Coordinates of C-alpha atoms (C1' of nucleotides) in Angstrom, one line a residue:
Chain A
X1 CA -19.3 -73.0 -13.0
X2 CA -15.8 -72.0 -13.0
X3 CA -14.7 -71.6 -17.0
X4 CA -11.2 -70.6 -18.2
X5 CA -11.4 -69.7 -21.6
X6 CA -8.0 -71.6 -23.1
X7 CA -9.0 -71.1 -26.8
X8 CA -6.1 -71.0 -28.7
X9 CA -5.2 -67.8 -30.7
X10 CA -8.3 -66.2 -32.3
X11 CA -11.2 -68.4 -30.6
X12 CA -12.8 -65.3 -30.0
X13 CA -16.3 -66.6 -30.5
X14 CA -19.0 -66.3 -27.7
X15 CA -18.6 -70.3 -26.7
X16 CA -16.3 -70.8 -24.2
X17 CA -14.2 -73.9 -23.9
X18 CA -14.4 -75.7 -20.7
X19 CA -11.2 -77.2 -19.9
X20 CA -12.7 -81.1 -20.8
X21 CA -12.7 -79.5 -24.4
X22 CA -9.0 -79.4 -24.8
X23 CA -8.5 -82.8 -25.9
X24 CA -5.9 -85.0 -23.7
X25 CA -3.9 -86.9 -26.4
X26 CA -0.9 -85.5 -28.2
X27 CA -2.0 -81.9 -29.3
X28 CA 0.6 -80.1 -32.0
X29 CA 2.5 -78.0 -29.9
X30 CA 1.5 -75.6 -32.7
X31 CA -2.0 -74.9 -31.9
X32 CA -0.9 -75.2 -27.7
X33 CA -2.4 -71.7 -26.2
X34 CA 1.1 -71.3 -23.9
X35 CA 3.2 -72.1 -27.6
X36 CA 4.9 -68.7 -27.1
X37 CA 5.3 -68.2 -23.4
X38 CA 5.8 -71.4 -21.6
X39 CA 9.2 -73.1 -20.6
X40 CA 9.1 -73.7 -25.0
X41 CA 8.2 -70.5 -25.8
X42 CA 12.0 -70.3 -27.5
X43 CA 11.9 -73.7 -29.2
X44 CA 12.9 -74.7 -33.2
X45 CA 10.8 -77.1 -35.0
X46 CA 13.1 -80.2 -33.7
X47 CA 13.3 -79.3 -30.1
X48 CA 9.6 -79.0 -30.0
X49 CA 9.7 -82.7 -31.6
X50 CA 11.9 -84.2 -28.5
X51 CA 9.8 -82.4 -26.2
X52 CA 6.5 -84.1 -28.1
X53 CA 8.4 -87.5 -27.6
X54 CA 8.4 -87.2 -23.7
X55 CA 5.1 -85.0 -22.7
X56 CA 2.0 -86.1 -21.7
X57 CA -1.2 -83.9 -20.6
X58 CA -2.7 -84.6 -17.0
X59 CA -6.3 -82.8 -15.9
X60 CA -7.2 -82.3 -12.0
X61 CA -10.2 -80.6 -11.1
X62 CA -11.0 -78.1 -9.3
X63 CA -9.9 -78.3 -5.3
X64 CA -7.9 -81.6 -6.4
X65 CA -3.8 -82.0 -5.1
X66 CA -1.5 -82.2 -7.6
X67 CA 1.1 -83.2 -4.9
X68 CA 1.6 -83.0 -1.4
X69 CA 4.9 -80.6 -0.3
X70 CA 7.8 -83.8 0.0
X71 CA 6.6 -86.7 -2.3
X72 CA 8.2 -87.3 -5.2
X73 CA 7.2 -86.0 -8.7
X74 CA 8.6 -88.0 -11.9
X75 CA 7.5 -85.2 -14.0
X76 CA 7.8 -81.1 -14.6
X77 CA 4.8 -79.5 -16.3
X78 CA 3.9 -76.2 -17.9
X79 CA 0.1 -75.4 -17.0
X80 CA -1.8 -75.0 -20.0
X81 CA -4.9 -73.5 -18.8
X82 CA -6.4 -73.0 -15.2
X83 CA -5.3 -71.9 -12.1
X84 CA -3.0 -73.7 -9.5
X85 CA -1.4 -72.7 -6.1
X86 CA 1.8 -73.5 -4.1
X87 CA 1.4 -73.4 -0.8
X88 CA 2.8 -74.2 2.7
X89 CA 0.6 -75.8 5.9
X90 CA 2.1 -75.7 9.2
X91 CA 1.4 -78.2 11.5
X92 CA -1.4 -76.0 13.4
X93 CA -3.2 -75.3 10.0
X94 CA -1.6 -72.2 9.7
X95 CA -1.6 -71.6 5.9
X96 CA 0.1 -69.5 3.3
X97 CA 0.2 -70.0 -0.7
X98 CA 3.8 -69.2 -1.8
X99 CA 3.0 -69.3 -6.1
X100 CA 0.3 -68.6 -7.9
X101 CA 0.4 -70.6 -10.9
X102 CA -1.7 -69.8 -14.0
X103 CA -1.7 -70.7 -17.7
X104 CA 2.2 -71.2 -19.4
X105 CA 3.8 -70.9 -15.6
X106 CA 6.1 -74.0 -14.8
X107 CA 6.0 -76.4 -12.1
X108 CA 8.5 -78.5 -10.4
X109 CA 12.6 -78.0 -9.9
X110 CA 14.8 -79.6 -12.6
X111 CA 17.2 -81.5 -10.5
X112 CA 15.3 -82.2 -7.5
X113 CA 12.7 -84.9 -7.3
X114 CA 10.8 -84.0 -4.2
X115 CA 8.8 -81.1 -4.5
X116 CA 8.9 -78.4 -1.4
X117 CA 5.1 -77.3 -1.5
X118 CA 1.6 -78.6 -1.7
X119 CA 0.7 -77.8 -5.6
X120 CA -3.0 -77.3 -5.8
X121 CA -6.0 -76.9 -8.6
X122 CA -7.6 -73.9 -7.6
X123 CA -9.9 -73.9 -10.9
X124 CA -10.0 -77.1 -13.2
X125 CA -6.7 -77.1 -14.3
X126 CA -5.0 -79.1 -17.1
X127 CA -0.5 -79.6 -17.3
X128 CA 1.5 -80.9 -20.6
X129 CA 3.8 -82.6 -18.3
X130 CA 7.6 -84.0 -19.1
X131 CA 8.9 -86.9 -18.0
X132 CA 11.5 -85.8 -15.4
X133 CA 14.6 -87.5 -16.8
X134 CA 14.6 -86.8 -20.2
X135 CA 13.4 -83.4 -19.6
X136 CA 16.5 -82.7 -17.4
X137 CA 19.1 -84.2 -20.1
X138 CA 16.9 -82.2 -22.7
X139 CA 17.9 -78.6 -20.4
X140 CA 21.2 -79.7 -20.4
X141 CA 22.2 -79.8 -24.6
X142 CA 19.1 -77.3 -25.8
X143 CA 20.1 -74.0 -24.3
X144 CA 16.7 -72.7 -25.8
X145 CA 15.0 -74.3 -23.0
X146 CA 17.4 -73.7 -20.0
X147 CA 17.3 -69.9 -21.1
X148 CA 13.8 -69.7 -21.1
X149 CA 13.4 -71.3 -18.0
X150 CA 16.0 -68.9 -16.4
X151 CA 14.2 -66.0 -17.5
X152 CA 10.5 -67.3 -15.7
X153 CA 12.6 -68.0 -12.6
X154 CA 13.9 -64.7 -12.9
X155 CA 10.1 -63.6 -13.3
X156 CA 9.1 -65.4 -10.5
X157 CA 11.5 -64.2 -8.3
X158 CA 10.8 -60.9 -9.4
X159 CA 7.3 -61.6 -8.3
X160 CA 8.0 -63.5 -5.2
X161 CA 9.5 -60.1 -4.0
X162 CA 7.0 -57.7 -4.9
X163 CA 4.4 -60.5 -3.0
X164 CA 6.7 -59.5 0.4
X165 CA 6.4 -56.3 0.4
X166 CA 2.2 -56.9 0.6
X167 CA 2.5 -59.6 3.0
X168 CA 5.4 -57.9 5.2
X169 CA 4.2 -54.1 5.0
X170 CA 1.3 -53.8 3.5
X171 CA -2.5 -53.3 5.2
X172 CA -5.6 -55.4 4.5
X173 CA -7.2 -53.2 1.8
X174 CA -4.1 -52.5 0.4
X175 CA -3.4 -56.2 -0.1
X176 CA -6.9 -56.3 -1.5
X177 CA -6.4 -54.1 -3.5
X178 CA -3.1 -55.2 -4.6
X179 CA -4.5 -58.6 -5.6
X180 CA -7.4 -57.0 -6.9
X181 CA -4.7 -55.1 -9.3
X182 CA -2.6 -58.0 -9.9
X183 CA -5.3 -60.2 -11.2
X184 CA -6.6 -57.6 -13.5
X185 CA -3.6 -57.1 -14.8
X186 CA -2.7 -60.5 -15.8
X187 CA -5.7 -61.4 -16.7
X188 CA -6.4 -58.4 -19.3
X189 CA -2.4 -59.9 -20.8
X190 CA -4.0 -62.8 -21.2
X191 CA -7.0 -61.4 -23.0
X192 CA -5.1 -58.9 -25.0
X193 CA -7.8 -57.1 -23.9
X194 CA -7.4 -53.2 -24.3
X195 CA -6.3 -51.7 -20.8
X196 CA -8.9 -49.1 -20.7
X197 CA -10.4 -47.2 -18.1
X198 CA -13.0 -50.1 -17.4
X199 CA -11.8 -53.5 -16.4
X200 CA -13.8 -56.8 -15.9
X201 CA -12.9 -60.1 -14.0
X202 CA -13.2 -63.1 -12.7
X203 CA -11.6 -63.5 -9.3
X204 CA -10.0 -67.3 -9.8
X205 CA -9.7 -67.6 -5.6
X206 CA -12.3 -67.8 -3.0
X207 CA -12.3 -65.5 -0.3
X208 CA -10.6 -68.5 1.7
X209 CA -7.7 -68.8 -1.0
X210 CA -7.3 -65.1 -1.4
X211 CA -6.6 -65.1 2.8
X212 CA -3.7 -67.7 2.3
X213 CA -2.0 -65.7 -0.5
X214 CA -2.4 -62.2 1.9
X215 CA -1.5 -63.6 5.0
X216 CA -5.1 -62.3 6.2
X217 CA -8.4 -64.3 7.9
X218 CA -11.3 -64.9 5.4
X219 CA -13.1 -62.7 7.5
X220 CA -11.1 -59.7 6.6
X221 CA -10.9 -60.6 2.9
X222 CA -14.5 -60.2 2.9
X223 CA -14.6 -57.0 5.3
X224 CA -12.3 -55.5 3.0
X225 CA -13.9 -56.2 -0.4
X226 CA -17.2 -54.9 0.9
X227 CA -15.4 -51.4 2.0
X228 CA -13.3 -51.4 -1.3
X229 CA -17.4 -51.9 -3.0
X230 CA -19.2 -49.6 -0.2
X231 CA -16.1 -46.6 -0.8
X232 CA -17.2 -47.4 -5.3
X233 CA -13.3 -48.3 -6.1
X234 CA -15.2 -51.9 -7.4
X235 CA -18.1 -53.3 -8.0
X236 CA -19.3 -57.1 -7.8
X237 CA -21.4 -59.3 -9.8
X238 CA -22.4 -62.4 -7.8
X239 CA -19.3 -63.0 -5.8
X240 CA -16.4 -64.0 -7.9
X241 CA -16.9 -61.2 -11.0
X242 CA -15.1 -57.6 -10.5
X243 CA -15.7 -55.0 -11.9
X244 CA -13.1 -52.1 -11.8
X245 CA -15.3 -48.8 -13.3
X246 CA -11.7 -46.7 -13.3
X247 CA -8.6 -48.5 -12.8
X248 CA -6.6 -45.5 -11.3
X249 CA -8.5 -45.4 -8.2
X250 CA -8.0 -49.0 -7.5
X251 CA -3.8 -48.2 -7.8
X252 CA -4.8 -45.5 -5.8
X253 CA -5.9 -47.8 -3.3
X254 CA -2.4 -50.1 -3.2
X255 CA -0.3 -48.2 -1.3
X256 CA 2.4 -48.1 -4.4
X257 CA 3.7 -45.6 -6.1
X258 CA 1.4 -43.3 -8.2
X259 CA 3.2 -44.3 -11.3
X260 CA 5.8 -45.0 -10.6
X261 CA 9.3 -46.6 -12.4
X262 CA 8.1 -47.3 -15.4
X263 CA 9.8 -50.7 -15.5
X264 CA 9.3 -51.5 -19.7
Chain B
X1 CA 33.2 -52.7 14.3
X2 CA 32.2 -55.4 12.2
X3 CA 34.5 -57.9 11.1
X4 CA 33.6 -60.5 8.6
X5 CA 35.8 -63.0 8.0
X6 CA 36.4 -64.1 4.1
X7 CA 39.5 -66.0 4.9
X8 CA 39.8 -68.3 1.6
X9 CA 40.2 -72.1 2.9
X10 CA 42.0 -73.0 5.9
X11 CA 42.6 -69.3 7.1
X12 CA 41.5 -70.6 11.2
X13 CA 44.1 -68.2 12.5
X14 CA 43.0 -65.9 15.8
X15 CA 44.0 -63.0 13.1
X16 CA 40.7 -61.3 11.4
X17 CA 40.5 -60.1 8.3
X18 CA 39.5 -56.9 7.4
X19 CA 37.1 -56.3 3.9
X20 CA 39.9 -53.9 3.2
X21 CA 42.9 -56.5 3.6
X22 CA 41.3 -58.5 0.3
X23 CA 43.6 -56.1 -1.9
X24 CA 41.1 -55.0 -5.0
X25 CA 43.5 -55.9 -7.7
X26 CA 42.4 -59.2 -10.3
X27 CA 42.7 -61.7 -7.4
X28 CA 43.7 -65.1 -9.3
X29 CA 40.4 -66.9 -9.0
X30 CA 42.0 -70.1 -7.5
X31 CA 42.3 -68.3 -4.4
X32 CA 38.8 -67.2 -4.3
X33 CA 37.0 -67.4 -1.3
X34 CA 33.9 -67.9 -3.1
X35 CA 35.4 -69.7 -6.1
X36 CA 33.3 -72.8 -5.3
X37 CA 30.0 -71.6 -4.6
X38 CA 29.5 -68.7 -6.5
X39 CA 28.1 -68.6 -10.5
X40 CA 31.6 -69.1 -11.5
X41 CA 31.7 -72.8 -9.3
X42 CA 31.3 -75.0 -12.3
X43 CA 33.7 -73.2 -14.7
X44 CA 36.9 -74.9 -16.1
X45 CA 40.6 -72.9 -16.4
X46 CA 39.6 -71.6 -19.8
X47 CA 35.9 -70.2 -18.4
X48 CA 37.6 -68.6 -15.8
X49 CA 40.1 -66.9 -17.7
X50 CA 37.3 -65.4 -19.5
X51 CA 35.7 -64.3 -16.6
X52 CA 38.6 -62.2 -15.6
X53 CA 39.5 -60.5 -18.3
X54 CA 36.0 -58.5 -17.5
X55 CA 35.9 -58.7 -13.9
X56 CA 36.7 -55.7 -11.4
X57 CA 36.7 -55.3 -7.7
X58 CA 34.6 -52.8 -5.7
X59 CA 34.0 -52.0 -2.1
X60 CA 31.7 -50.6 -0.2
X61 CA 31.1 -49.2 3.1
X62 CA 28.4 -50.3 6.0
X63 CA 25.2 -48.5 5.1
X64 CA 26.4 -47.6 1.8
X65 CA 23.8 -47.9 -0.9
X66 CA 25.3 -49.7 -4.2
X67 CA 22.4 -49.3 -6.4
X68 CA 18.9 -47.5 -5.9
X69 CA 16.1 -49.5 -7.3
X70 CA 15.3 -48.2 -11.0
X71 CA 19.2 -47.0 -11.9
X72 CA 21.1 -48.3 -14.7
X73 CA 23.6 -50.9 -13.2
X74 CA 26.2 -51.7 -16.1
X75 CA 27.5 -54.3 -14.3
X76 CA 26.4 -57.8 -12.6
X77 CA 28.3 -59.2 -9.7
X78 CA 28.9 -61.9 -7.0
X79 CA 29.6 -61.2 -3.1
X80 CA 32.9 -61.8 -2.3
X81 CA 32.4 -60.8 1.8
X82 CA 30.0 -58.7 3.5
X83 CA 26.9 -58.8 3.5
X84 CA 24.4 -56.5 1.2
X85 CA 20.5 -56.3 1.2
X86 CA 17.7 -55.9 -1.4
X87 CA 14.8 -54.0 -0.4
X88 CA 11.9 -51.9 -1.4
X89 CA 10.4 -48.9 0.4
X90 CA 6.8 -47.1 -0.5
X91 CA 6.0 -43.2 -0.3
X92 CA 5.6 -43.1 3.1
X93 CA 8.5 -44.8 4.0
X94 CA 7.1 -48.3 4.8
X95 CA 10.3 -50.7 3.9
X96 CA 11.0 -54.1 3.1
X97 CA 13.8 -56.2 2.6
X98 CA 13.2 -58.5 0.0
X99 CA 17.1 -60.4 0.0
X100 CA 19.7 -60.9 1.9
X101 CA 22.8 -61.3 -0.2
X102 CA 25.6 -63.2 1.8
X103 CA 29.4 -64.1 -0.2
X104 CA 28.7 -66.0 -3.2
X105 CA 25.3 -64.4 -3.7
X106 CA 24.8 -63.0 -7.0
X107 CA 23.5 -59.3 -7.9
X108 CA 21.5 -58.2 -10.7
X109 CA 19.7 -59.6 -13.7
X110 CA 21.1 -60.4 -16.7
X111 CA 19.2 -58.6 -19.8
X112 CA 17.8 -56.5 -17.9
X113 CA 20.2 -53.0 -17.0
X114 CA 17.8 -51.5 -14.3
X115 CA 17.7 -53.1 -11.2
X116 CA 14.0 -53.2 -9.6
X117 CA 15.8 -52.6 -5.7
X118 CA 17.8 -50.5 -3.7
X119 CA 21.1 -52.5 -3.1
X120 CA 22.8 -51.7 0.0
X121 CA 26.0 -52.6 2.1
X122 CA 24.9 -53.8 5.2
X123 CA 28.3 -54.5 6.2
X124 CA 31.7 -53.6 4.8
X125 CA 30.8 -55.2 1.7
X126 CA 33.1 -56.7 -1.2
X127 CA 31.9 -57.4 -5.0
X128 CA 33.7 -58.9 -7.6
X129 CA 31.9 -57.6 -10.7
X130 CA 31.6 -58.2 -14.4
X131 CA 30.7 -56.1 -17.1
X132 CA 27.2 -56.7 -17.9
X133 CA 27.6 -57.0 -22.2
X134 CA 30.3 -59.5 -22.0
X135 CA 29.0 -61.1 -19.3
X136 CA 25.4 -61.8 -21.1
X137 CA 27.5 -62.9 -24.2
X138 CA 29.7 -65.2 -21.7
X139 CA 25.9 -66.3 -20.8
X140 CA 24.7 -67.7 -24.1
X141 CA 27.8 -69.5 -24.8
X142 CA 29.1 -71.0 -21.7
X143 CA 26.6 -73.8 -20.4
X144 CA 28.5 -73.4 -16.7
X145 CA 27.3 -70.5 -16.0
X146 CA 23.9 -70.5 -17.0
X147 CA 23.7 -73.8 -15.7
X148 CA 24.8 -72.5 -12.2
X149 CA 22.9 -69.2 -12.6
X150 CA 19.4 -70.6 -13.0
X151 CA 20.7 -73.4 -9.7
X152 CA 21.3 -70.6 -8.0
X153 CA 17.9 -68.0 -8.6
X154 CA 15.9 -71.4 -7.8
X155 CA 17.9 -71.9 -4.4
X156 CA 16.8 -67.4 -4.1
X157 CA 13.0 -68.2 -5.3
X158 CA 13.0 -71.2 -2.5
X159 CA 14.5 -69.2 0.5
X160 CA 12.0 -66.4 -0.6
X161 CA 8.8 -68.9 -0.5
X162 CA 9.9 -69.6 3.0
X163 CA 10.3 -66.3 3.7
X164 CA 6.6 -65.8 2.7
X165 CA 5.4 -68.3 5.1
X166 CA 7.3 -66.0 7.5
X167 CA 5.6 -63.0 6.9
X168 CA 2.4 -64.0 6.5
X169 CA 1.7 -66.5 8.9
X170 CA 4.1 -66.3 11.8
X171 CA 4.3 -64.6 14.9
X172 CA 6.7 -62.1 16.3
X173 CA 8.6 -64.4 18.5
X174 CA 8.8 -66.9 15.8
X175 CA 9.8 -64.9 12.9
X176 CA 12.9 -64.0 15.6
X177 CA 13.4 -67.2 15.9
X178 CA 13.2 -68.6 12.3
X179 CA 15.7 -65.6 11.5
X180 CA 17.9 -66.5 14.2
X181 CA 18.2 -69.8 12.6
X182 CA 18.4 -69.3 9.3
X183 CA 21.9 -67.1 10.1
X184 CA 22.7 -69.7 12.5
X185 CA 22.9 -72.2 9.5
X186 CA 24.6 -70.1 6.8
X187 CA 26.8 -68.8 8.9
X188 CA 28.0 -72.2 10.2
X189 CA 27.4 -73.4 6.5
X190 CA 30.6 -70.8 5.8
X191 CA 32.5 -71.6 9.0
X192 CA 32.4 -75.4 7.9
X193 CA 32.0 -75.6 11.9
X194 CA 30.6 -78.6 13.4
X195 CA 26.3 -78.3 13.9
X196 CA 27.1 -79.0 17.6
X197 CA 24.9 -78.3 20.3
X198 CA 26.3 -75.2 20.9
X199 CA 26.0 -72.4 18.5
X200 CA 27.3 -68.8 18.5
X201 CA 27.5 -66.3 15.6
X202 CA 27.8 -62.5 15.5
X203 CA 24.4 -60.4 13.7
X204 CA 25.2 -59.3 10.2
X205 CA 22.2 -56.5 11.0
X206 CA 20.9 -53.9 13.4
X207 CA 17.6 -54.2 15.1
X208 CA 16.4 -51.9 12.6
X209 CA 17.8 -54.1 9.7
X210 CA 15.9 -57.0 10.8
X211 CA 12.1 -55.7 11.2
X212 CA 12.4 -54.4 7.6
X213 CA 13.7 -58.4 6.9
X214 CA 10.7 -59.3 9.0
X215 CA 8.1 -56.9 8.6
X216 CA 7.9 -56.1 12.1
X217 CA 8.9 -52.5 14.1
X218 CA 12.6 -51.9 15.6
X219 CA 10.7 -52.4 19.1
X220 CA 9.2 -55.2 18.5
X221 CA 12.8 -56.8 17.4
X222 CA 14.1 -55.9 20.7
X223 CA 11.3 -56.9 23.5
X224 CA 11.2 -60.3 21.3
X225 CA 14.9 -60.6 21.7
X226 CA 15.1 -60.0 25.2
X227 CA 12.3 -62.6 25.6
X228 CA 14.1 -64.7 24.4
X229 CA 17.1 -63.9 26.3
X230 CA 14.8 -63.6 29.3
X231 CA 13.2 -67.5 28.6
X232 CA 16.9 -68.8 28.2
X233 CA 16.7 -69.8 24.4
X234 CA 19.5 -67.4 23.8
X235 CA 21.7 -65.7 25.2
X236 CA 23.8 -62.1 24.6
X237 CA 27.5 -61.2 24.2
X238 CA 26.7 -57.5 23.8
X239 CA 24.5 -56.6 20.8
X240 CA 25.5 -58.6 18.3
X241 CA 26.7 -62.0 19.3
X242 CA 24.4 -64.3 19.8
X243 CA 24.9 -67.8 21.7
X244 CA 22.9 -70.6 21.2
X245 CA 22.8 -72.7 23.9
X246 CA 20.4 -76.0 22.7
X247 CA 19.5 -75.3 19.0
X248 CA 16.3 -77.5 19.2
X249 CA 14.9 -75.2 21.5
X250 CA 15.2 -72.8 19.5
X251 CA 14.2 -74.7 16.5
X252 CA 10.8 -74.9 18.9
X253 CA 10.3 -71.3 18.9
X254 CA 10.6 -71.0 15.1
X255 CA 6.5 -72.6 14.9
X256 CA 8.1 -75.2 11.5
X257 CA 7.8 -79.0 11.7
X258 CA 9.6 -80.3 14.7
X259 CA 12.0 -82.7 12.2
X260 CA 9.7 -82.2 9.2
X261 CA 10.7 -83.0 5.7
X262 CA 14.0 -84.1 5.6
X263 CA 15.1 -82.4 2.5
X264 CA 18.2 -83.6 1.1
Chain C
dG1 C1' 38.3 -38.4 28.9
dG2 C1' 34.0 -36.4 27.4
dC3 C1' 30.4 -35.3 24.3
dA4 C1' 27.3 -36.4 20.4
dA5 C1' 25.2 -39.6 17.5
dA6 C1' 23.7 -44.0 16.7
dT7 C1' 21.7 -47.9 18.5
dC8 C1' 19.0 -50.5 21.6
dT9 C1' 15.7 -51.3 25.6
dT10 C1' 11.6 -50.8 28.1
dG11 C1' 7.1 -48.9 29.4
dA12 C1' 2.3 -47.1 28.5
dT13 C1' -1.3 -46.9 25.4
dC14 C1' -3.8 -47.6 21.1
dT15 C1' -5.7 -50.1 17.1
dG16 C1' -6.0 -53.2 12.9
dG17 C1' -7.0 -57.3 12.1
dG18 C1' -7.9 -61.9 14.4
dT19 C1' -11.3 -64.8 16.7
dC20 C1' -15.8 -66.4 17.8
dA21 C1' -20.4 -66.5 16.4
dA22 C1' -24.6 -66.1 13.8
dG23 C1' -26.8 -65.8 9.7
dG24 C1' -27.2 -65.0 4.4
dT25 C1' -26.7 -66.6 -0.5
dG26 C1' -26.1 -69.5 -4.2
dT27 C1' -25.9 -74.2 -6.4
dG28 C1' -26.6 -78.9 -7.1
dC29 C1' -29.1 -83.0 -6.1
dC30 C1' -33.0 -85.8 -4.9
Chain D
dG1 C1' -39.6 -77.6 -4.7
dG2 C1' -36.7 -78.2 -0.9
dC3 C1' -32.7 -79.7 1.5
dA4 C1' -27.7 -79.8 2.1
dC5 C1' -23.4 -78.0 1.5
dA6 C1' -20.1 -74.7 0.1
dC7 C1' -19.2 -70.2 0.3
dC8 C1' -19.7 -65.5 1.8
dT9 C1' -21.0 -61.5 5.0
dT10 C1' -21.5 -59.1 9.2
dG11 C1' -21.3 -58.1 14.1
dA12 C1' -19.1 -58.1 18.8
dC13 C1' -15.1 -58.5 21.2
dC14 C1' -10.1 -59.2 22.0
dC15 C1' -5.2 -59.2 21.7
dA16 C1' -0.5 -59.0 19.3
dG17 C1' 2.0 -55.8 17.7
dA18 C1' 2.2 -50.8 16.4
dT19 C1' 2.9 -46.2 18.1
dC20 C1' 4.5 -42.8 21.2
dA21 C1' 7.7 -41.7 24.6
dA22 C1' 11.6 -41.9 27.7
dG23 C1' 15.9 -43.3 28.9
dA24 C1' 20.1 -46.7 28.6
dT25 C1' 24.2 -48.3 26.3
dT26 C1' 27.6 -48.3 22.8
dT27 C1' 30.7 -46.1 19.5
dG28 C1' 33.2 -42.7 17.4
dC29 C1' 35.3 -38.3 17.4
dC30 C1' 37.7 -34.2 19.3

DNA sequence: GGCAAATCTTGATCTGGGTCAAGGTGTGCC
DNA sequence: GGCACACCTTGACCCAGATCAAGATTTGCC
């Protein structure tokens, strides 16, 4: 049973939300989980009332299509919680996910009302979505929005090239272990979790998912996370938890730089 | 010796340009050759006034490198001719390119003063630049440019998603051909030249150049090239110029929908 | 013109990861 | 409990593209 904890703030208690819990009417953009880091994040009191006036939360479980790469979407979305996927299909089946989208991360292109790529629930995943038009007059006069949204393009970007280098130069366990790296990362943000030596996770792909994002066969996914477990560099609990016992060795493992720039 | 033309407007003379014949003093925007597509193309009399009172001029050399990844840049700036390169290389020398920058590409990120890539001249290369400081202030205050800015990093996150599919999924002779193509259609975007049956345009990079664009080895580039040459998809005026004689079947080789989405 | 350096081509061989195939493990449903 | 389905692992073999190597072509410089 895939669960994504989305408690807002302090929900630190031992019961996990299930996605269902988060209640699909109009929430107060106050208690939202993404408040401070979705396209909003920069929003005043008022702005966050015109944006109320035009959103609406959607749910899609998990393996569901959000939309199909060329149909037309009438709205833009932030993803409140879950995990969803952009991805490309050529017309032998070849397949390769271009975005990984997970909680507060944007979908769709202001100004465009086709999207380019098949958006996908990889986990049960739940959007406040804004009706396009508005929305788009909205980034136009509140320059709180349109800077935000600059700055997670510029993010994504940023991210887009790092993802090149792994597909372009990298080798299969390095990849692995790159995604291995990149998950753990974000998902210890998430957390707040401290960043200490040990690290836990859930993997939110399958094997099958984490071959489209790597450009690699299922097959070699799995070859590669058995050597990574056989060589000690991670352990696994049933299939999809990780478990990182020192996190150096797993950089180690990605081909990058020791330590690099320090990018703050 | 590489010649790129920047002719502003109408310039269809025999006569090439040289980079060094665009004379580095404050050019009077309205005779721009990138005045209309770069992040200044929305930007009214006053706007651009402003812009030039913190704009300079800077050349560089082929192979030059303008920036290595992780330096203090303390300025931003648009391509005025030439092209330049973003790319990343690891320890061992293993590199990627991650952008290709072509006039009225844009350089740098605003709030941010490193840059996260080396930045090199691939050809004679020609930047008009701004001061970064006044440029962010210009930024918060001048809806134009953002607007235009945040256009333009979508239009770079999009041509990187495709490039993903590239280097993950396809195979030699179609990521030749998919490059092939993609510089057969900006340059004859820039040419304003008629999409005619026949299509001819010189290489903006070496062999070398374009496996690091394409994750492949400098070999590889070559024996898919003279396949191609060999197969009669192409043919060669020397190293460089490249003729075209049917671009569907080329289009073919590239492995992407026959007609696909239509994307307008 | 002639030499050196850069760039490109082609050949021979090797290998990482793909393909094909078989079976294992976990989970939900009747 | 047991069956079905989704997901994962492992093995055997193969091939596209890397690597190593030699030489061809082009360009620039004296």
């Amino acid at each position: 049973m895939t669960q994504i904890k989305i408690c807002p703030g302090s929900c630190d208690t031992g019961a996990k939300m299930q996605h269902a819990a988060f209640k699909l009417d109009k929430v107060d953009c106050s208690a939202c989980p993404i408040r401070h880091r979705a396209v909003c994040a920069r929003c005043e009191e008022d702005e966050l009332e015109r944006l109320n006036a035009i959103k609406f939360y959607r749910s899609y479980k998990a393996g569901e299509t959000i939309v199909w790469a060329g149909d037309a979407m009438d709205f833009v979305a932030s993803v409140v919680g879950g995990v969803a996927s952009l991805s490309q299909t050529m017309e032998d089946g070849r397949r390769q996910m271009v975005g990984l989208l997970l909680a507060s991360d944007f979908i769709g292109r202001p100004n465009r009302n086709t999207v380019a790529y098949d958006v996908t629930a990889v986990s049960d995943v739940t959007l406040c979505c804004f009706r396009r038009k508005p929305f788009e007059e909205m980034l136009v006069d509140t320059p709180h929005i349109s800077q935000r949204l600059l700055e997670m393009t510029l993010d994504e970007l940023d991210a887009a090239r790092e993802w090149m280098l792994i597909l372009g130069r990298k080798t299969a366990r390095e990849k692995i272990a790159s995604f291995l790296s990149i998950i753990a990362r974000r998902e210890s943000a998430t957390d707040g979790a401290e960043v200490g030596s040990d690290v836990a996770f859930d993997l939110p792909l399958t094997r099958e998912a984490m071959a489209d994002y790597l450009g690699l066969t299922l097959e070699t996914v799995s070859r590669q996370m058995s050597g990574l477990k056989r060589d000690g560099v991670i352990r696994l609990e049933g299939k999809r938890r990780v478990l990182v016992p020192d996190f150096n060795l797993l950089l180690d493992e990605t081909g990058d730089d020791a330590d690099g720039g320090v990018l703050v």
